[in-house]
Structure formats: structure tokens, C-alpha cells
Amino acid sequence: MYIIVIGGGRVGYYLTKALLSEGHEVVIIEKDAGVCKIINDELGGVCIRGDGCEAATLAEQGTSRADILIAVTGDDEDNLVACQVAKYRFNVVRTIARIRNPQNEIVFRKLGIDITVDSTNVILEHIKGELPTYPLTHLKDLGEVGLEIVEIRILPNSKAVGKKVKELPLPPGSRLSLIIHQSQKPHIPSADTTIRDGDRIIAITTPEQEEALRTVLSST
């Protein structure tokens, strides 16, 4: 695949190094000449000095044939602009933007960015996963189809304990896809499956119904 990386900081450097090791064709576009030189000395001429937000710079690097553009500068606005120019001027199918302010995620999605990576939320979700009293963890955001995959832990005092799946008032668009219990192999639940204390449930839902699903499975 041909992949363009905007921003040659630590994230861009290590991302490019990993992509090159997998055999991809990669170009980094970086504003800072000094950073560009360091990258080229270490990775072999993959860095182009320029502004990844400018259409002329992207055109020179053949962005119209790129499979993916990944913007990982330290500036959310630059990442948004670079992705938008790539997507709407050069018809790049997949754009990925790093965001530093979690509040920008919704805006980026509304403006057509395919995937956003928010380091704050990534760390937060890992922390939540380690908290025994926090029942819901985000596993995967399927933004292109308006769904998300979550894991919900059934706490001992949950009202769902002892009920069959068919007895649960699941919100519209929500489905329990897998149940993991420490004493059994993971299994796909049926309507007659009974929810037990300690179950870990993998569910598909919509962002709008997430809170309702959490309430059904974890309220006390």
C-alpha cells in the first residue's frame, strides 16, 4: 500500500518505521527541515519537507494514488485540514487523524475523517478496564456504520444477574454477541442464556444507546 504520513514527530517516525518494516511504500511530509534530515538519515530518504495541509505539496507526493493518509502532527487543526484535503481533493479512500483534544472527535467525524485516534481516550479505556467497579469498556468504534463494540462486566449486584437474555429490555439496535465466563469457554448467547455474576459480555450497540445498554446490564 502507498501510505502518506503527515508529521514527522515521534508518532510519525515510529509509525513510518513500522509500516516500512511491513513492506509498505511510505512518505512522511514534515515542516521542520532538521526533523526531516534526522528521519532521512535513519530511515533512508522517506521524508519530504513541506506542509501537509497544502494541496500543492500533497499533489507533488502523488496523493491521488495513496491508499491511506495518516495525519499525526501535534496540532488537531492541521491534522483535520490535511485529511480533508486528501479526502475531498485527492479522493483518498481512508484518512486517519490523531487528535489531542477528545472534544474534537465528534467534529472530525462529522467532517468526514474516517478514523480518529485519541491517545487520551485510549489510556482512559485501559484504566477503566482495570477498575473492577467500572462495568463498560469501549473495544471498537465502527463509525462508518454507526455502531460500536463494547465489553460490559456483570457486577454481583446487577439486576441482570439471574435473568435470561430474552427477559432483558435491550435497547433498539443492541445485540449481545459473546459471553465470557471464567469457568467456561466463550459462547454466543441464545435467548435462554442466563446472565451470571462475573460474566463479561461483548455487545454491539449504537453510541446513542450505549448508556441504555449499560443501565440494563449493570444497574443495581
Backbone as numpy.savetxt, mean C-alpha at the origin, in Angstrom:
# Nx Ny Nz CAx CAy CAz Cx Cy Cz
10.91 -5.20 -16.86 10.07 -4.01 -16.86 10.94 -2.76 -16.86
10.40 -1.71 -17.46 11.10 -0.42 -17.42 10.47 0.42 -16.31
11.27 0.78 -15.33 10.77 1.47 -14.14 11.54 2.77 -13.94
10.80 3.85 -13.76 11.42 5.16 -13.50 11.19 5.50 -12.03
12.28 5.85 -11.36 12.22 6.23 -9.95 12.52 7.72 -9.85
11.62 8.46 -9.23 11.83 9.89 -9.02 12.33 10.10 -7.60
13.55 10.63 -7.48 14.12 10.87 -6.16 15.21 9.87 -5.85
16.42 10.39 -5.62 17.56 9.52 -5.39 18.04 9.49 -3.95
17.13 9.77 -3.02 17.48 9.68 -1.59 17.67 8.22 -1.19
17.66 7.99 0.11 17.90 6.62 0.60 16.86 5.64 0.06
15.59 6.07 0.07 14.54 5.17 -0.41 14.74 4.86 -1.89
14.97 5.93 -2.67 15.16 5.74 -4.11 16.40 4.90 -4.42
17.46 5.13 -3.69 18.71 4.39 -3.91 18.52 2.89 -3.67
17.99 2.56 -2.48 17.87 1.14 -2.14 16.77 0.45 -2.97
15.74 1.20 -3.30 14.70 0.65 -4.17 15.29 0.31 -5.54
16.05 1.24 -6.10 16.67 1.01 -7.40 17.66 -0.15 -7.36
18.44 -0.21 -6.31 19.41 -1.30 -6.17 18.70 -2.65 -6.17
17.57 -2.72 -5.47 16.81 -3.98 -5.41 16.20 -4.32 -6.76
15.67 -3.31 -7.43 15.03 -3.55 -8.74 16.06 -3.98 -9.78
17.25 -3.36 -9.74 18.31 -3.75 -10.67 18.74 -5.20 -10.43
18.80 -5.58 -9.17 19.22 -6.95 -8.86 18.22 -7.98 -9.36
16.97 -7.53 -9.58 15.94 -8.43 -10.10 15.89 -8.40 -11.63
16.79 -7.62 -12.24 16.89 -7.62 -13.69 16.05 -6.58 -14.41
15.46 -5.64 -13.67 14.65 -4.61 -14.31 15.52 -3.49 -14.88
15.00 -2.82 -15.88 15.64 -1.62 -16.42 15.15 -0.44 -15.59
16.07 0.27 -14.95 15.67 1.31 -14.00 16.44 2.60 -14.28
15.73 3.71 -14.20 16.35 5.04 -14.27 15.89 5.84 -13.07
16.83 6.50 -12.40 16.49 7.43 -11.32 16.59 8.84 -11.87
15.62 9.69 -11.57 15.71 11.11 -11.89 15.86 11.86 -10.57
16.96 12.58 -10.43 17.31 13.23 -9.16 17.78 14.66 -9.44
17.31 15.61 -8.63 17.66 17.02 -8.84 19.10 17.33 -8.46
19.57 16.71 -7.41 20.88 17.06 -6.84 22.02 16.37 -7.61
22.93 17.19 -8.17 24.02 16.64 -8.97 24.96 15.76 -8.13
25.20 16.19 -6.87 26.09 15.41 -6.01 25.52 14.04 -5.70
24.22 14.00 -5.42 23.56 12.72 -5.13 23.60 11.84 -6.37
23.39 12.47 -7.52 23.41 11.72 -8.78 24.78 11.06 -9.01
25.82 11.81 -8.73 27.18 11.29 -8.94 27.44 10.07 -8.05
27.03 10.19 -6.79 27.24 9.08 -5.85 26.51 7.82 -6.34
25.27 8.01 -6.77 24.49 6.86 -7.24 25.14 6.24 -8.47
25.56 7.11 -9.41 26.17 6.58 -10.64 27.49 5.87 -10.36
28.25 6.39 -9.39 29.51 5.73 -9.03 29.25 4.33 -8.46
28.14 4.21 -7.72 27.88 2.93 -7.03 27.01 1.97 -7.84
26.09 2.52 -8.64 25.15 1.64 -9.34 25.35 1.62 -10.85
26.26 2.48 -11.34 26.59 2.36 -12.75 25.76 3.16 -13.73
25.69 4.46 -13.57 25.10 5.32 -14.59 23.61 5.23 -14.76
22.90 4.94 -13.68 21.44 4.83 -13.78 20.74 6.13 -13.40
21.48 7.09 -12.88 20.85 8.32 -12.38 21.00 9.46 -13.38
19.89 10.13 -13.65 19.86 11.29 -14.54 19.54 12.52 -13.72
20.35 13.56 -13.86 20.05 14.78 -13.12 18.90 15.51 -13.80
17.89 15.86 -13.01 16.76 16.57 -13.57 15.61 16.63 -12.59
14.54 17.31 -13.00 13.35 17.46 -12.18 12.28 16.49 -12.69
11.95 15.52 -11.89 10.99 14.50 -12.28 9.57 15.01 -12.40
9.33 16.27 -12.02 8.00 16.86 -12.17 7.82 17.48 -13.55
8.92 17.67 -14.29 8.84 18.36 -15.57 8.61 17.35 -16.71
7.65 17.71 -17.55 7.30 16.82 -18.66 8.48 16.61 -19.61
9.27 17.67 -19.83 10.40 17.56 -20.76 11.42 16.54 -20.27
11.68 16.57 -18.95 12.63 15.62 -18.36 12.10 14.18 -18.49
10.84 14.02 -18.21 10.25 12.67 -18.30 10.23 12.18 -19.75
10.00 13.12 -20.69 10.00 12.73 -22.11 11.38 12.24 -22.54
12.42 12.92 -22.07 13.80 12.54 -22.44 14.14 11.13 -21.95
13.50 10.72 -20.89 13.80 9.37 -20.33 12.84 8.30 -20.85
12.06 8.66 -21.87 11.18 7.65 -22.47 10.07 7.19 -21.55
9.48 8.13 -20.85 8.45 7.76 -19.87 7.24 7.09 -20.53
6.99 7.40 -21.78 5.82 6.82 -22.46 5.94 5.29 -22.59
7.15 4.74 -22.47 7.28 3.28 -22.54 7.51 2.67 -21.16
7.44 3.49 -20.12 7.66 2.98 -18.76 6.47 2.13 -18.30
6.76 1.05 -17.61 5.70 0.22 -17.04 5.22 0.79 -15.71
6.15 1.34 -14.95 5.82 1.87 -13.63 6.64 3.13 -13.39
6.03 4.13 -12.77 6.79 5.28 -12.26 6.57 5.34 -10.75
7.68 5.41 -10.03 7.63 5.42 -8.57 8.25 6.72 -8.08
7.47 7.55 -7.39 7.97 8.83 -6.90 8.22 8.74 -5.41
9.48 8.86 -5.01 9.84 8.66 -3.60 10.67 9.81 -3.05
10.45 11.03 -3.57 11.15 12.17 -3.00 10.61 12.42 -1.60
11.23 13.33 -0.89 10.76 13.66 0.45 9.66 14.69 0.46
9.17 15.05 -0.71 8.14 16.08 -0.82 6.87 15.48 -1.42
5.79 15.50 -0.67 4.54 14.89 -1.14 4.04 15.56 -2.43
4.16 16.88 -2.50 3.65 17.59 -3.68 4.43 17.19 -4.93
5.74 17.10 -4.82 6.56 16.67 -5.97 6.17 15.26 -6.42
5.95 14.38 -5.44 5.58 13.00 -5.78 4.24 12.95 -6.50
3.31 13.78 -6.03 1.99 13.84 -6.68 2.10 14.35 -8.11
2.83 15.44 -8.29 2.95 16.03 -9.63 3.64 15.07 -10.60
4.73 14.45 -10.16 5.46 13.52 -11.03 4.56 12.37 -11.47
3.78 11.83 -10.54 2.89 10.72 -10.88 1.78 11.17 -11.82
1.25 12.33 -11.58 0.16 12.82 -12.45 0.65 13.09 -13.87
1.83 13.70 -14.00 2.38 13.95 -15.33 2.63 12.62 -16.05
3.19 11.67 -15.31 3.46 10.36 -15.92 2.18 9.68 -16.37
1.16 9.76 -15.54 -0.08 9.03 -15.82 -0.89 9.69 -16.94
-1.03 11.00 -16.88 -1.95 11.67 -17.81 -1.25 12.23 -19.06
0.05 12.49 -18.97 0.77 12.98 -20.15 1.41 11.83 -20.94
1.89 10.83 -20.19 2.64 9.74 -20.85 1.94 8.38 -20.74
0.76 8.38 -20.15 -0.06 7.15 -20.08 0.65 5.98 -19.39
1.41 6.27 -18.37 2.04 5.20 -17.59 0.93 4.46 -16.82
0.92 3.15 -16.94 -0.20 2.37 -16.39 -0.20 2.39 -14.86
0.98 2.28 -14.27 1.06 2.14 -12.81 1.91 3.27 -12.22
1.34 4.03 -11.31 2.11 5.07 -10.62 2.04 4.80 -9.12
3.17 4.96 -8.47 3.27 4.71 -7.03 3.93 5.91 -6.38
3.31 6.43 -5.34 3.84 7.63 -4.68 4.09 7.38 -3.20
5.21 7.83 -2.75 5.49 7.84 -1.31 4.83 9.10 -0.73
4.16 8.95 0.40 3.61 10.12 1.07 4.14 10.17 2.50
4.39 11.37 2.95 4.90 11.54 4.32 3.80 12.01 5.26
2.82 12.68 4.71 1.69 13.13 5.53 0.50 12.20 5.28
0.09 11.39 6.26 -1.00 10.44 6.06 -2.29 11.10 5.56
-2.49 12.37 5.88 -3.71 13.06 5.47 -3.77 13.26 3.96
-2.64 13.12 3.28 -2.63 13.31 1.83 -3.09 12.07 1.05
-3.22 10.94 1.74 -3.52 9.69 1.03 -4.83 9.77 0.24
-5.87 10.31 0.86 -7.17 10.38 0.19 -7.07 11.29 -1.04
-6.37 12.40 -0.91 -6.23 13.33 -2.03 -5.50 12.66 -3.19
-4.43 11.95 -2.89 -3.66 11.27 -3.93 -4.54 10.27 -4.67
-5.35 9.53 -3.93 -6.22 8.53 -4.55 -7.24 9.19 -5.45
-7.82 10.28 -4.97 -8.83 10.98 -5.77 -8.23 11.56 -7.05
-6.95 11.86 -7.00 -6.30 12.45 -8.17 -5.68 11.39 -9.09
-5.96 10.13 -8.81 -5.62 9.08 -9.76 -4.34 8.32 -9.51
-3.65 8.58 -8.41 -2.42 7.83 -8.13 -2.82 6.40 -7.74
-2.19 5.41 -8.36 -2.62 4.03 -8.19 -2.33 3.49 -6.79
-1.12 3.72 -6.31 -0.73 3.19 -5.01 0.00 4.27 -4.22
-0.33 4.41 -2.96 0.42 5.30 -2.09 1.08 4.47 -0.99
2.26 4.88 -0.62 2.99 4.18 0.44 3.26 5.18 1.55
2.63 4.96 2.67 2.73 5.89 3.80 3.51 5.19 4.92
4.74 5.61 5.11 5.58 4.94 6.11 5.00 5.07 7.51
4.31 6.18 7.77 3.72 6.36 9.09 2.67 5.29 9.36
1.80 5.06 8.37 0.75 4.07 8.56 1.31 2.65 8.60
2.37 2.41 7.80 2.98 1.07 7.81 3.49 0.74 9.21
4.19 1.69 9.82 4.71 1.47 11.17 3.56 1.33 12.16
2.54 2.17 11.98 1.39 2.13 12.89 0.69 0.79 12.84
0.52 0.24 11.65 -0.16 -1.05 11.54 0.65 -2.15 12.20
1.98 -2.09 12.08 2.81 -3.09 12.76 2.67 -2.97 14.27
2.60 -1.74 14.75 2.44 -1.54 16.20 1.10 -2.10 16.65
0.05 -1.80 15.87 -1.28 -2.30 16.22 -1.28 -3.83 16.28
-0.56 -4.44 15.34 -0.53 -5.89 15.29 0.10 -6.51 16.52
0.90 -5.73 17.23 1.55 -6.23 18.44 0.73 -5.95 19.69
-0.34 -5.18 19.55 -1.16 -4.85 20.71 -2.29 -5.85 20.85
-2.31 -6.66 21.90 -3.33 -7.70 22.03 -4.74 -7.15 22.15
-4.89 -5.89 22.55 -6.23 -5.33 22.75 -6.73 -4.59 21.52
-5.90 -4.49 20.48 -6.36 -3.79 19.28 -6.78 -4.82 18.25
-8.07 -4.89 17.92 -8.56 -6.04 17.16 -8.34 -5.99 15.66
-8.17 -4.83 15.04 -8.18 -4.77 13.57 -6.85 -4.27 13.02
-6.33 -5.00 12.02 -5.10 -4.61 11.33 -5.36 -4.59 9.83
-4.91 -3.54 9.16 -5.02 -3.50 7.70 -3.93 -4.37 7.08
-4.33 -5.23 6.17 -3.35 -6.08 5.49 -3.07 -5.60 4.07
-4.12 -5.19 3.36 -3.95 -4.81 1.96 -5.06 -3.87 1.54
-4.67 -2.79 0.88 -5.64 -1.84 0.36 -5.82 -2.10 -1.13
-7.02 -2.50 -1.53 -7.30 -2.74 -2.95 -8.05 -1.53 -3.50
-7.35 -0.41 -3.53 -7.98 0.86 -3.88 -8.64 0.86 -5.24
-8.06 0.11 -6.22 -8.59 0.13 -7.58 -9.98 -0.48 -7.67
-10.35 -1.31 -6.69 -11.70 -1.90 -6.71 -12.50 -1.49 -5.47
-11.98 -0.54 -4.73 -12.71 -0.01 -3.58 -12.87 -0.98 -2.43
-11.90 -1.87 -2.24 -11.96 -2.84 -1.16 -10.68 -2.83 -0.34
-10.71 -3.48 0.79 -9.50 -3.65 1.59 -9.57 -4.99 2.31
-8.39 -5.53 2.59 -8.30 -6.79 3.33 -7.82 -6.47 4.74
-8.55 -6.96 5.73 -8.20 -6.68 7.12 -8.13 -7.98 7.91
-7.42 -7.93 9.02 -7.40 -9.05 9.96 -8.02 -8.58 11.26
-8.97 -9.35 11.73 -9.64 -9.00 12.99 -9.44 -10.13 13.98
-8.94 -9.78 15.15 -8.76 -10.77 16.21 -9.97 -10.78 17.12
-10.47 -11.96 17.40 -11.64 -12.09 18.25 -11.19 -12.11 19.71
-11.56 -11.08 20.42 -11.16 -10.97 21.82 -12.11 -11.79 22.72
-11.65 -12.19 23.90 -12.45 -13.08 24.77 -13.84 -12.55 25.08
-13.98 -11.25 25.21 -15.27 -10.69 25.62 -16.10 -10.18 24.44
-15.72 -10.56 23.23 -16.47 -10.11 22.05 -17.85 -10.76 22.01
-18.85 -9.99 21.59 -20.21 -10.53 21.45 -20.30 -11.58 20.34
-19.32 -11.60 19.45 -19.34 -12.55 18.34 -18.96 -13.96 18.77
-18.30 -14.09 19.92 -17.86 -15.41 20.39 -19.06 -16.32 20.61
-19.01 -17.52 20.03 -20.09 -18.48 20.19 -21.18 -18.38 19.13
-21.13 -17.35 18.30 -22.15 -17.20 17.26 -21.67 -17.85 15.96
-22.64 -18.31 15.17 -22.32 -18.81 13.83 -22.20 -17.62 12.88
-21.46 -17.84 11.79 -21.25 -16.76 10.82 -22.59 -16.22 10.31
-23.56 -17.13 10.08 -24.86 -16.70 9.55 -25.65 -15.86 10.55
-25.24 -15.88 11.81 -25.95 -15.09 12.84 -25.36 -13.70 12.99
-24.25 -13.45 12.31 -23.59 -12.15 12.45 -24.18 -11.16 11.45
-24.53 -9.96 11.88 -25.07 -8.94 10.97 -23.95 -8.23 10.21
-23.31 -8.99 9.30 -22.18 -8.40 8.57 -22.65 -7.24 7.72
-21.89 -6.16 7.67 -22.29 -5.01 6.86 -22.21 -5.32 5.36
-22.94 -4.60 4.52 -22.93 -4.84 3.08 -21.52 -4.79 2.49
-21.23 -5.71 1.58 -19.94 -5.71 0.91 -18.82 -6.34 1.72
-19.15 -6.93 2.86 -18.13 -7.54 3.73 -18.25 -9.06 3.71
-17.11 -9.72 3.68 -17.09 -11.19 3.64 -15.94 -11.71 4.50
-16.24 -12.76 5.28 -15.19 -13.41 6.07 -14.55 -14.47 5.18
-13.25 -14.32 4.88 -12.61 -15.16 3.88 -11.80 -16.31 4.47
-11.29 -16.12 5.67 -10.42 -17.14 6.25 -10.43 -17.00 7.77
-10.44 -18.13 8.45 -10.34 -18.12 9.91 -9.09 -18.89 10.32
-8.31 -18.28 11.16 -7.09 -18.91 11.64 -7.23 -19.08 13.15
-7.11 -20.32 13.59 -7.16 -20.59 15.02 -5.92 -21.39 15.39
-5.38 -21.09 16.56 -4.07 -21.65 16.91 -4.05 -23.18 16.95
-5.20 -23.81 17.22 -5.21 -25.26 17.34 -5.62 -25.97 16.05
-5.89 -25.20 14.98 -6.35 -25.81 13.73 -5.63 -25.18 12.55
-5.76 -25.86 11.40 -5.27 -25.26 10.17 -6.23 -24.16 9.75
-5.73 -23.14 9.06 -6.63 -22.09 8.56 -7.70 -22.70 7.66
-8.92 -22.18 7.75 -10.00 -22.73 6.93 -10.95 -21.63 6.49
-11.62 -21.90 5.37 -12.60 -20.95 4.85 -13.90 -21.16 5.62
-14.44 -20.13 6.24 -15.64 -20.33 7.06 -16.88 -20.54 6.20
-17.79 -21.36 6.74 -19.10 -21.53 6.12 -20.12 -20.76 6.96
-21.36 -20.79 6.54 -22.41 -20.07 7.29 -22.57 -20.67 8.69
-22.23 -21.96 8.85 -22.41 -22.63 10.14 -21.15 -22.63 11.00
-20.09 -22.00 10.54 -18.87 -21.93 11.34 -19.10 -21.07 12.58
-18.64 -21.56 13.71 -18.80 -20.83 14.98 -17.55 -20.00 15.28
-17.76 -18.76 15.62 -16.66 -17.85 15.97 -16.20 -18.15 17.40
-14.89 -18.28 17.56 -14.35 -18.61 18.88 -13.35 -17.56 19.37
-13.24 -17.53 20.67 -12.25 -16.66 21.29 -10.85 -16.98 20.74
-10.13 -15.97 20.31 -8.77 -16.18 19.80 -8.70 -16.38 18.30
-9.86 -16.48 17.64 -9.82 -16.60 16.17 -9.20 -15.35 15.56
-8.48 -15.57 14.47 -8.02 -14.44 13.64 -8.74 -14.56 12.32
-9.51 -13.55 11.99 -10.36 -13.61 10.82 -9.82 -12.67 9.74
-9.59 -13.22 8.55 -9.20 -12.40 7.40 -10.49 -12.06 6.66
-10.75 -10.79 6.50 -12.01 -10.35 5.91 -11.77 -9.34 4.80
-12.71 -9.32 3.87 -12.72 -8.31 2.81 -13.88 -7.37 3.07
-13.62 -6.09 3.01 -14.67 -5.12 3.24 -14.37 -3.85 2.46
-15.21 -2.87 2.58 -14.96 -1.57 1.96 -14.49 -0.61 3.04
-13.76 0.42 2.67 -13.33 1.39 3.68 -14.50 2.00 4.44
-15.64 2.15 3.74 -16.81 2.76 4.39 -17.43 1.84 5.44
-17.29 0.52 5.26 -17.91 -0.44 6.17 -16.94 -1.03 7.18
-15.69 -0.57 7.16 -14.68 -1.15 8.06 -15.09 -1.03 9.52
-15.54 0.13 9.92 -15.88 0.34 11.32 -17.06 -0.54 11.73
-18.05 -0.67 10.81 -19.20 -1.52 11.12 -18.78 -2.97 11.27
-17.87 -3.44 10.42 -17.38 -4.82 10.52 -16.63 -5.03 11.83
-15.80 -4.06 12.19 -15.05 -4.16 13.44 -16.02 -4.24 14.62
-17.09 -3.46 14.57 -18.08 -3.46 15.66 -18.77 -4.82 15.78
-19.14 -5.40 14.63 -19.83 -6.70 14.65 -18.96 -7.79 15.27
-17.66 -7.76 14.96 -16.79 -8.85 15.38 -16.06 -8.61 16.70
-15.97 -7.38 17.13 -15.14 -7.14 18.32 -15.83 -6.34 19.42
-17.06 -5.90 19.22 -17.71 -5.14 20.29 -18.02 -6.05 21.47
-18.07 -5.47 22.66 -18.28 -6.25 23.88 -19.64 -5.97 24.49
